[in-house]
């Protein structure tokens, strides 16, 4: 029974020692993942949507 108690005490001491010190702080700059991106494609694809609207609806 003495061995079981000493083993239990050792396990308890090891687990309590594990939580005595907090882990190192993580800076907010290190928490952000960045990735290089390309600019999005032109949604009008080079067309003049105002002119196209005018031509469609003006009756030319």
Coordinates of C-alpha atoms in Angstrom, one line a residue:
X1 CA 0.0 0.0 0.0
X2 CA 2.9 2.3 0.7
X3 CA 4.2 1.9 -2.9
X4 CA 0.8 2.8 -4.3
X5 CA 0.6 5.9 -2.1
X6 CA 4.1 7.0 -3.1
X7 CA 3.4 6.4 -6.8
X8 CA 0.2 8.4 -6.5
X9 CA 2.0 11.2 -4.7
X10 CA 4.7 11.3 -7.4
X11 CA 2.0 11.4 -10.1
X12 CA 0.2 14.2 -8.3
X13 CA 3.4 16.2 -7.8
X14 CA 4.3 15.8 -11.5
X15 CA 0.9 16.9 -12.6
X16 CA 0.8 19.9 -10.3
X17 CA 4.4 20.9 -11.3
X18 CA 3.2 20.9 -14.9
X19 CA 0.7 23.6 -14.2
X20 CA 2.8 25.9 -12.0
X21 CA 4.3 27.9 -14.9
X22 CA 2.3 29.4 -17.6
X23 CA 3.4 28.9 -21.2
X24 CA 5.1 31.8 -23.0
X25 CA 2.9 34.6 -24.3
X26 CA 2.1 34.7 -28.0
X27 CA 2.3 38.2 -29.5
X28 CA -0.8 39.3 -31.5
X29 CA 1.5 39.8 -34.5
X30 CA 2.4 36.1 -34.5
X31 CA -1.3 35.1 -34.4
X32 CA -2.1 36.5 -37.8
X33 CA -1.4 34.5 -40.9
X34 CA -0.7 36.5 -44.0
X35 CA -0.7 35.4 -47.6
X36 CA 0.3 37.2 -50.8
X37 CA -2.6 37.7 -53.1
X38 CA -3.1 38.9 -56.7
X39 CA -5.5 41.8 -57.4
X40 CA -9.0 40.7 -58.4
X41 CA -9.9 40.7 -62.1
X42 CA -11.7 43.7 -63.5
X43 CA -15.4 42.9 -63.1
X44 CA -16.3 45.0 -66.2
X45 CA -13.5 43.3 -68.3
X46 CA -12.5 46.7 -69.8
X47 CA -16.0 47.6 -71.0
X48 CA -17.6 50.9 -70.4
X49 CA -20.9 49.8 -68.7
X50 CA -22.3 53.3 -68.8
X51 CA -21.9 53.6 -72.5
X52 CA -23.2 50.1 -73.1
X53 CA -26.3 50.9 -71.1
X54 CA -26.8 54.2 -73.0
X55 CA -26.5 52.4 -76.4
X56 CA -28.9 49.7 -75.4
X57 CA -31.6 51.9 -73.9
X58 CA -31.3 55.0 -76.2
X59 CA -32.5 53.1 -79.3
X60 CA -29.4 53.5 -81.4

